[in-house]
mmCIF file of C-alpha atoms in Angstrom:
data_model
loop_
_atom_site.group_PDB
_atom_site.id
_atom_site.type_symbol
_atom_site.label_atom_id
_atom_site.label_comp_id
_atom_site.label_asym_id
_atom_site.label_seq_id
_atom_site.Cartn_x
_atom_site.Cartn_y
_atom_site.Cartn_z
ATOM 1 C CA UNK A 1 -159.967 -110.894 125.896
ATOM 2 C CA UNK A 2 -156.939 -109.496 124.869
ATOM 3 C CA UNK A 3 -155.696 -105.480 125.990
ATOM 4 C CA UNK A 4 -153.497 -103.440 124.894
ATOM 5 C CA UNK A 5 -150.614 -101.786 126.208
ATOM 6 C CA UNK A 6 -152.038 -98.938 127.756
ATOM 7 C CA UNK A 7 -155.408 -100.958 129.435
ATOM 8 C CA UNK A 8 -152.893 -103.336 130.921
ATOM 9 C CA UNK A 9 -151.060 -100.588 133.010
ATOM 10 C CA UNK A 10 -154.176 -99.170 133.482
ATOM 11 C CA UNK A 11 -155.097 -102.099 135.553
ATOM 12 C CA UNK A 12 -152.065 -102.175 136.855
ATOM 13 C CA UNK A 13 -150.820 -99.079 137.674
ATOM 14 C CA UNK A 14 -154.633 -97.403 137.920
ATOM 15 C CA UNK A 15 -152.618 -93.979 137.080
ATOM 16 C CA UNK A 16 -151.015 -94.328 133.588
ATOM 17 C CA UNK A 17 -147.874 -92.841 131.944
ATOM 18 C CA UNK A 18 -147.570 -92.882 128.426
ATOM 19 C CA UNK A 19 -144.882 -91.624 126.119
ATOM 20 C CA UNK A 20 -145.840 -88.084 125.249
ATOM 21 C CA UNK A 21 -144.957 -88.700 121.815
ATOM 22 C CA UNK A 22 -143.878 -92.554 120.275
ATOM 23 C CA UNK A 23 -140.840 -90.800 118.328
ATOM 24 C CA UNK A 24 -138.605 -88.071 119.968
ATOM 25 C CA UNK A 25 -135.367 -87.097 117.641
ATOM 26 C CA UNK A 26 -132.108 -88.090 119.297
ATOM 27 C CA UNK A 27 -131.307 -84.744 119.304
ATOM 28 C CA UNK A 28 -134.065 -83.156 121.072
ATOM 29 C CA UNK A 29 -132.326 -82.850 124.312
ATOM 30 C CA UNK A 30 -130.418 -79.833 122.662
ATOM 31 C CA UNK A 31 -134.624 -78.529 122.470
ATOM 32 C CA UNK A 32 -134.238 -79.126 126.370
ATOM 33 C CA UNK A 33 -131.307 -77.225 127.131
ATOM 34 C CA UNK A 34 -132.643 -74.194 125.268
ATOM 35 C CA UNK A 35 -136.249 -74.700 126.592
ATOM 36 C CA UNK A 36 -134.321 -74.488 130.244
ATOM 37 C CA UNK A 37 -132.227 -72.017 129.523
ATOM 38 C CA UNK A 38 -135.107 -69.880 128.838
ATOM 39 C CA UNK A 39 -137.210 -70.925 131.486
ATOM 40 C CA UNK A 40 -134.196 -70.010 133.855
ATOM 41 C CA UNK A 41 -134.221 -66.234 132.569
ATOM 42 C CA UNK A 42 -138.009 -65.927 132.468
ATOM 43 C CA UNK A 43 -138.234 -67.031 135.908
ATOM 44 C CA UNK A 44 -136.107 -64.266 136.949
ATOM 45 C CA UNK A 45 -133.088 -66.841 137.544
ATOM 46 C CA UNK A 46 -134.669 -67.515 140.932
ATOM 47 C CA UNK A 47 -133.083 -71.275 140.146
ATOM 48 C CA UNK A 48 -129.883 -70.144 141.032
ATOM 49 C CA UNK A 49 -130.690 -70.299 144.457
ATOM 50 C CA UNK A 50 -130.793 -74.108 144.482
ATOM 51 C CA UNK A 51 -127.725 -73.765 142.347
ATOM 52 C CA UNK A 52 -125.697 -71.933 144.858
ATOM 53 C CA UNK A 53 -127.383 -75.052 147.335
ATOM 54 C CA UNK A 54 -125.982 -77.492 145.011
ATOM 55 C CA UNK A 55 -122.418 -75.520 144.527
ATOM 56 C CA UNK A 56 -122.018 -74.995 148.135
ATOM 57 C CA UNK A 57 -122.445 -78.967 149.101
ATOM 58 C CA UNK A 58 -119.773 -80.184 146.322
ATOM 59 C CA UNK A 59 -117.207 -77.599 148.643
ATOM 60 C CA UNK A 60 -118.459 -78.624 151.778
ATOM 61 C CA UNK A 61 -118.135 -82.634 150.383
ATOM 62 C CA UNK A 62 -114.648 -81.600 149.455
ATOM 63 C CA UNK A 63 -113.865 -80.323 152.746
ATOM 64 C CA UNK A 64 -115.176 -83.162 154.707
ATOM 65 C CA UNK A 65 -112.740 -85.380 152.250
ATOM 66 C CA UNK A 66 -110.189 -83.632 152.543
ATOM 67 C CA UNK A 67 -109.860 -83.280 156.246
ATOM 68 C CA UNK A 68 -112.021 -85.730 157.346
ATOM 69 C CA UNK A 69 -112.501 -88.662 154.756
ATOM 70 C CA UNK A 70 -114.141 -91.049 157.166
ATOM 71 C CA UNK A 71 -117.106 -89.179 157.575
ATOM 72 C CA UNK A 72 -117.519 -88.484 153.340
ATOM 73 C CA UNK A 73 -119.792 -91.357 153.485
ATOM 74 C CA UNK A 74 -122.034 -89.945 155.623
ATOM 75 C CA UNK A 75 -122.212 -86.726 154.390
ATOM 76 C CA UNK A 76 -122.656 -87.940 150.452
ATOM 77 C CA UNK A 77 -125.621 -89.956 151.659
ATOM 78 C CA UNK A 78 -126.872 -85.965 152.705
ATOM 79 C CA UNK A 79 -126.418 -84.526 149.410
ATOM 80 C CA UNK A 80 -127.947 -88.189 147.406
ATOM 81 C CA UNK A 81 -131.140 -87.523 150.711
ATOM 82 C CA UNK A 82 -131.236 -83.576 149.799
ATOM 83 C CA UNK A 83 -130.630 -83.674 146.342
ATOM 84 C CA UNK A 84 -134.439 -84.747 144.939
ATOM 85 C CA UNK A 85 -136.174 -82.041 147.490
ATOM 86 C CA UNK A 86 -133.711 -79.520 146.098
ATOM 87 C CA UNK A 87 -134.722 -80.603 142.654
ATOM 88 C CA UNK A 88 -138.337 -80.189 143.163
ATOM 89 C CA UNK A 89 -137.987 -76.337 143.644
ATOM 90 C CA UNK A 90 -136.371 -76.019 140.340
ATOM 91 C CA UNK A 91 -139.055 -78.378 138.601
ATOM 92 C CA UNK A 92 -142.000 -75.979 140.370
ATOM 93 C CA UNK A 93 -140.198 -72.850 139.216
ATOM 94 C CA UNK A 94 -141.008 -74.160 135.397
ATOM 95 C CA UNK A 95 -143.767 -75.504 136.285
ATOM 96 C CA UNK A 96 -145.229 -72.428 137.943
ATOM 97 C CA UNK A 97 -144.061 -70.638 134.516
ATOM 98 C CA UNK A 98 -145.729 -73.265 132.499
ATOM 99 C CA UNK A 99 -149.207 -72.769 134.271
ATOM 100 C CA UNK A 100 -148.753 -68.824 133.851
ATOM 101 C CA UNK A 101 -148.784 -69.040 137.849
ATOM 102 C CA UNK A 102 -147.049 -65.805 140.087
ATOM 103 C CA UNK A 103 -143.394 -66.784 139.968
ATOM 104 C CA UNK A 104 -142.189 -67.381 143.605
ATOM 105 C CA UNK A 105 -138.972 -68.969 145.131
ATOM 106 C CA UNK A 106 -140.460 -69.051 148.244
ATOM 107 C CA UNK A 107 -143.308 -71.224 147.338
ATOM 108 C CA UNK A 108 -141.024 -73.890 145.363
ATOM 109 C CA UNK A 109 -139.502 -74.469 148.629
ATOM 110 C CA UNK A 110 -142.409 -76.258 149.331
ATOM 111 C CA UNK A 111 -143.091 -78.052 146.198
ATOM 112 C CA UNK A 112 -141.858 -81.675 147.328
ATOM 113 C CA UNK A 113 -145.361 -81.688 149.972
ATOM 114 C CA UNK A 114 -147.881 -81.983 147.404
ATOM 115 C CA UNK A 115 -146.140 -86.067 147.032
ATOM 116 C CA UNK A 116 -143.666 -85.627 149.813
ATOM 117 C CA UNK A 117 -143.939 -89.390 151.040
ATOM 118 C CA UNK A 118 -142.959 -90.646 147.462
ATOM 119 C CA UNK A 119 -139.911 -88.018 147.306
ATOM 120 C CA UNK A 120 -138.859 -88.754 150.589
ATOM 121 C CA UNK A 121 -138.856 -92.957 150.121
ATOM 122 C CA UNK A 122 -137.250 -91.786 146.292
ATOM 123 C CA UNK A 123 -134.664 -89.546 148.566
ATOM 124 C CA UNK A 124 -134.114 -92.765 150.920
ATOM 125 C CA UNK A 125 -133.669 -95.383 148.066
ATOM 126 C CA UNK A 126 -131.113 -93.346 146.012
ATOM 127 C CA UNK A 127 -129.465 -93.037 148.896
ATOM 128 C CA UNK A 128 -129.469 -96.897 149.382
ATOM 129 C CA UNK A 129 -128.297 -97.185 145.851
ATOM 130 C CA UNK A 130 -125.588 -94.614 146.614
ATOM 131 C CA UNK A 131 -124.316 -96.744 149.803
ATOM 132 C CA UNK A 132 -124.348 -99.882 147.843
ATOM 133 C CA UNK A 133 -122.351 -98.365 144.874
ATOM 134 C CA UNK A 134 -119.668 -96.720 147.409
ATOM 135 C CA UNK A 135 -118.916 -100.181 148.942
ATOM 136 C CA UNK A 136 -119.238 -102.281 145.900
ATOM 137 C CA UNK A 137 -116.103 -99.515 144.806
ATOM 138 C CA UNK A 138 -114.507 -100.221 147.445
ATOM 139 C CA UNK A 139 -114.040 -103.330 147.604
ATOM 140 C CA UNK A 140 -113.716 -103.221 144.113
ATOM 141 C CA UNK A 141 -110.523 -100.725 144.642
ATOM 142 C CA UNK A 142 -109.142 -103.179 147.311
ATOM 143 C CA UNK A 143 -109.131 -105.967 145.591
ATOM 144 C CA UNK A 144 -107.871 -104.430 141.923
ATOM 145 C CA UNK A 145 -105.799 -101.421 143.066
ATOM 146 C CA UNK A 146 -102.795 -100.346 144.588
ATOM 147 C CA UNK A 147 -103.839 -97.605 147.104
ATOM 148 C CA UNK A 148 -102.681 -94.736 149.184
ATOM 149 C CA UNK A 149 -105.720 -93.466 151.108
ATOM 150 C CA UNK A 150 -107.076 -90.698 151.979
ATOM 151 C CA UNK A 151 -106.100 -87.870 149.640
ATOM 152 C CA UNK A 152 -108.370 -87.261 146.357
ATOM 153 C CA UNK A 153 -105.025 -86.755 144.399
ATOM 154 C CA UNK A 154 -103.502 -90.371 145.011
ATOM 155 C CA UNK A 155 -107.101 -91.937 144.889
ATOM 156 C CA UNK A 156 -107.397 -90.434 141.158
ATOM 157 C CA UNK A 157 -103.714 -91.442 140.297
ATOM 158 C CA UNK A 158 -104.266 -94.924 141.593
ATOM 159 C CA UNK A 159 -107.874 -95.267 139.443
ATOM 160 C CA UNK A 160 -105.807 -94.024 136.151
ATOM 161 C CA UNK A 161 -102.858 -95.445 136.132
ATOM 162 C CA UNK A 162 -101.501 -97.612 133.721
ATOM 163 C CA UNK A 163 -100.835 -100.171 136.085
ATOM 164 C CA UNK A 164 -104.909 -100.590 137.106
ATOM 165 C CA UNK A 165 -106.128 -101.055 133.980
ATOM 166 C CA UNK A 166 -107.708 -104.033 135.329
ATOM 167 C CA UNK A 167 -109.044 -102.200 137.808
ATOM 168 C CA UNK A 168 -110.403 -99.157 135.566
ATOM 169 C CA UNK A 169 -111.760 -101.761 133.557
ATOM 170 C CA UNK A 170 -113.662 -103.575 136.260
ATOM 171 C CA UNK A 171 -114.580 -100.557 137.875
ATOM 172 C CA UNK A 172 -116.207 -98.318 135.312
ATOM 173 C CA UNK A 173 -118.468 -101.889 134.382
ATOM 174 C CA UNK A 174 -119.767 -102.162 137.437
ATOM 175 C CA UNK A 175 -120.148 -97.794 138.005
ATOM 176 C CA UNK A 176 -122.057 -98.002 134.399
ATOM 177 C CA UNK A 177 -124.224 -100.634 135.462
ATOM 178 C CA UNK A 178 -125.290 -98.529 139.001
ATOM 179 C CA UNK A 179 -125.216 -95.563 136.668
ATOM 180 C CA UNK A 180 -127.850 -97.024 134.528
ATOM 181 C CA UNK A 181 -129.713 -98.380 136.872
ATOM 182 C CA UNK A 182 -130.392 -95.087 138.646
ATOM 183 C CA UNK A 183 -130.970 -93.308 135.977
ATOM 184 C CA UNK A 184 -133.326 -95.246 134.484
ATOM 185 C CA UNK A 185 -135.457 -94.713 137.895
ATOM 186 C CA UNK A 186 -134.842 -91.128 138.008
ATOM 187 C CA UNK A 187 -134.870 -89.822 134.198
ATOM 188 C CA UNK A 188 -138.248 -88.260 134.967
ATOM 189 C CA UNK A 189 -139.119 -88.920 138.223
ATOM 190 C CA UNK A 190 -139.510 -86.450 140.172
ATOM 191 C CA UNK A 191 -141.215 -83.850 138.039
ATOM 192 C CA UNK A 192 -143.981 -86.297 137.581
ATOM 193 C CA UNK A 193 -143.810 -86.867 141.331
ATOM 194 C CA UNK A 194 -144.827 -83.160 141.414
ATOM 195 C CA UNK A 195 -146.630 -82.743 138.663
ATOM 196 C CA UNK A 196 -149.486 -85.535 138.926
ATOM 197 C CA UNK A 197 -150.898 -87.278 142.033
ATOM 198 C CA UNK A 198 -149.264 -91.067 141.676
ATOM 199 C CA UNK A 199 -146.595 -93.183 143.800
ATOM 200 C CA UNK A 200 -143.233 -93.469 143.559
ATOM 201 C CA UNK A 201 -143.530 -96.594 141.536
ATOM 202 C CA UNK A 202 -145.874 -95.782 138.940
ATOM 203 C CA UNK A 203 -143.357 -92.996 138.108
ATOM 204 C CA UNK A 204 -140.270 -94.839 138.342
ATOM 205 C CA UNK A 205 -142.070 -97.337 135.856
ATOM 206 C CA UNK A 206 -142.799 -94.398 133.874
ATOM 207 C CA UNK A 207 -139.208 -93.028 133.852
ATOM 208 C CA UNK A 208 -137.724 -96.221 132.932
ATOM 209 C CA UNK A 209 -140.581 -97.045 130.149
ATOM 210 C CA UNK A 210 -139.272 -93.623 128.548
ATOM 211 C CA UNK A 211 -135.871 -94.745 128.587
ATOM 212 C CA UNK A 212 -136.794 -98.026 126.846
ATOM 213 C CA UNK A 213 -138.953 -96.463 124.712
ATOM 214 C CA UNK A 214 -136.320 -93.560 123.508
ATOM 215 C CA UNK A 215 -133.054 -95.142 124.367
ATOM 216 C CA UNK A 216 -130.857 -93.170 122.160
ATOM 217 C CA UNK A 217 -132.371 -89.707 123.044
ATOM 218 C CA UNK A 218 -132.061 -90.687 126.894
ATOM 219 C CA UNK A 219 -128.431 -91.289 125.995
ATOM 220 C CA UNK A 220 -127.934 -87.957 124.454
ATOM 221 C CA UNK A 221 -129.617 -86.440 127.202
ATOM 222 C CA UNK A 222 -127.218 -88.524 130.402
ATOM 223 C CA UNK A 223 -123.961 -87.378 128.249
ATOM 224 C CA UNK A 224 -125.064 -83.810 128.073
ATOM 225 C CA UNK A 225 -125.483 -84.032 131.744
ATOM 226 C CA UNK A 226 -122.318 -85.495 133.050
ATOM 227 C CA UNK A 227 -120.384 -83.590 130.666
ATOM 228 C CA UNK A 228 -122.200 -79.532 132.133
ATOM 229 C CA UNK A 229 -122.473 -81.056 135.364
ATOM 230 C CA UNK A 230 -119.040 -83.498 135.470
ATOM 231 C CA UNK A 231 -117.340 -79.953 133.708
ATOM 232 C CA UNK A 232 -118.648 -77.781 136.869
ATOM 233 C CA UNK A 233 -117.578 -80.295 139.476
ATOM 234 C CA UNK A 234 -114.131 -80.908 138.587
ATOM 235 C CA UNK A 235 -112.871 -77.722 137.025
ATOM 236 C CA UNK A 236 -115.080 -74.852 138.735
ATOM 237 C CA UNK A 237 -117.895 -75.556 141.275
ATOM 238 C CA UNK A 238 -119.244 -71.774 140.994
ATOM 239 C CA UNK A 239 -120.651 -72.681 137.540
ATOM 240 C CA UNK A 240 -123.078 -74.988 139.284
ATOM 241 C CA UNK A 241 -124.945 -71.995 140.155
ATOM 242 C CA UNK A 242 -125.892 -71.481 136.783
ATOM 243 C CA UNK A 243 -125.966 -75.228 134.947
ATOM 244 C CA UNK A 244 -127.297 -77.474 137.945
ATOM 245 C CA UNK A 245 -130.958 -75.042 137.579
ATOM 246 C CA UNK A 246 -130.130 -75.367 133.897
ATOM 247 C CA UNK A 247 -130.090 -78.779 133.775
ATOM 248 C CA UNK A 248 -133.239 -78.963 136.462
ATOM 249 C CA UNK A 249 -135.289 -76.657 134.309
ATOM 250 C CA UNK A 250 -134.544 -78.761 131.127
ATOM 251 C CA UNK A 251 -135.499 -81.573 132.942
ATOM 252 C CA UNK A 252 -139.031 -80.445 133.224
ATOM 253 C CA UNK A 253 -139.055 -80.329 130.048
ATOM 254 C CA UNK A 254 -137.680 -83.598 129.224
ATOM 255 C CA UNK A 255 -140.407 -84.796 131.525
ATOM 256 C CA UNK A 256 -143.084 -82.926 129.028
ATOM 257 C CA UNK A 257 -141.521 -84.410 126.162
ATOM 258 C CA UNK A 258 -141.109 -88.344 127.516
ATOM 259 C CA UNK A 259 -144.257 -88.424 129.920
ATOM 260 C CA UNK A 260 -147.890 -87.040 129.895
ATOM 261 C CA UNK A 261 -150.433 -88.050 131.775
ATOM 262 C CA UNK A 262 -153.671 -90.493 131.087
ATOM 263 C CA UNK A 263 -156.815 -89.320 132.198
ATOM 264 C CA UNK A 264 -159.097 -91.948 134.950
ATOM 265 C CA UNK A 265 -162.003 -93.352 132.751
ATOM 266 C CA UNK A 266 -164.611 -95.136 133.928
ATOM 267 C CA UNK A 267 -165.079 -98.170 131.800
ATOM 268 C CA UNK A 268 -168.228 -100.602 131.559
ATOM 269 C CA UNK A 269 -167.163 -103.937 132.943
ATOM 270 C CA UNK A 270 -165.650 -106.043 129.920
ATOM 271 C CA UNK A 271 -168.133 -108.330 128.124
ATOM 272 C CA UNK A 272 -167.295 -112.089 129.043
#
């Protein structure tokens, strides 16, 4: 007997996702950001609250580097635990919207305990994934680069110089890979985490099936994110309270677009 593509991860999976639609534009993540734009200012820019989270733990991450560096380790592995329960309040905000539900803040505080064992192990292994990358860098920046610990200034000087171009090289190959890797788990993750009753790895299978599936409009989508969020990190934290619920509430809607859910069926066991 043979099945097709969507019977097989039936079986396997027993809760399906499928593309929401087999061809997406490569351009549709522009769609996103004005879809979560909007969402932001219908909701009564209640996001901004998790921005202000997110704005306030990139100073207090530069503080703890900057006058205590050995413990930035420890405290990143905070914001990678933090940052997915954070998330899920922005998701239920357009999600709440969506469903034509009573807007509340209050409520999406609480929107990570309708799957809160999946978010929490999803918390824990990008936070595993975090750790690994920070000592695979470091011994990458031992063993290439010339260094003068612990300011941020003479890391950043040593990573671009001329002089480490070996380094750079090496360095942003193995970053990209990480980089991929996690985002391939966590394109859509957690809003279907939210969103539909399934574990963690049906969704991560789910996020990384869209990303297969619509490769180039993924890659749109990850430059338009480093680029608002890289831009509010490095020249103005503040503007994270506006573009880290942007990007959230686009998200959502990235999830709509690349994921929808397939109904349980009961099917009549297969003829032999």
């Amino acid at each position: 007997m043979q099945f097709g593509t969507i019977e097989f991860k039936r079986i396997i999976f027993g809760v399906v996702m499928e593309q929401a639609s087999p061809h997406l534009s490569s351009l549709i993540a522009i769609q996103w950001l004005k879809k979560g734009w909007q969402d932001m200012a219908e909701t009564g820019w209640r996001g901004c609250f998790y921005g202000a989270v997110f704005a306030l733990m990139g100073y207090f991450i530069s503080f703890i580097y900057g006058n205590l560096w050995q413990a930035t380790m420890g405290v990143t592995a905070g914001f990678f635990l933090m940052g997915p329960f954070v998330c899920c309040g922005i998701y239920e905000l357009s999600r709440q919207h969506e469903r034509g539900e009573d807007l509340s803040l209050f409520k999406s505080f609480f929107a990570f305990k309708r799957n809160w064992k999946a978010v929490a192990f999803f918390a824990v292994l990008l936070t595993f994934m975090m750790i690994v990358w920070a000592r695979v860098s470091i011994v990458t920046f031992a063993l290439f680069a010339e260094h003068s610990y612990p300011t941020v200034q003479a890391m950043f000087e040593q990573i671009f110089a001329l002089q480490n171009i070996e380094f750079l090289f090496v360095w942003t190959l193995v970053g990209f890979v990480f980089a991929s890797l996690v985002f391939s788990i966590a394109l859509v993750t957690v809003p279907t985490l939210i969103d539909q009753d399934t574990d963690l790895f049906t969704a991560a299978f789910a996020s990384a099936n869209a990303l297969w599936t619509h490769t180039l409009t993924c890659f749109v989508w990850a430059v338009l994110i480093v680029l608002i969020i890289g831009t509010s990190l490095l020249v103005f934290k503040p503007l994270l309270i506006i573009t880290a619920p942007w990007i959230g509430h686009a998200t959502w809607h990235a999830y709509q677009s690349l994921v929808t859910p397939i109904e349980h069926e009961q099917h009549a066991p297969c003829p032999s």
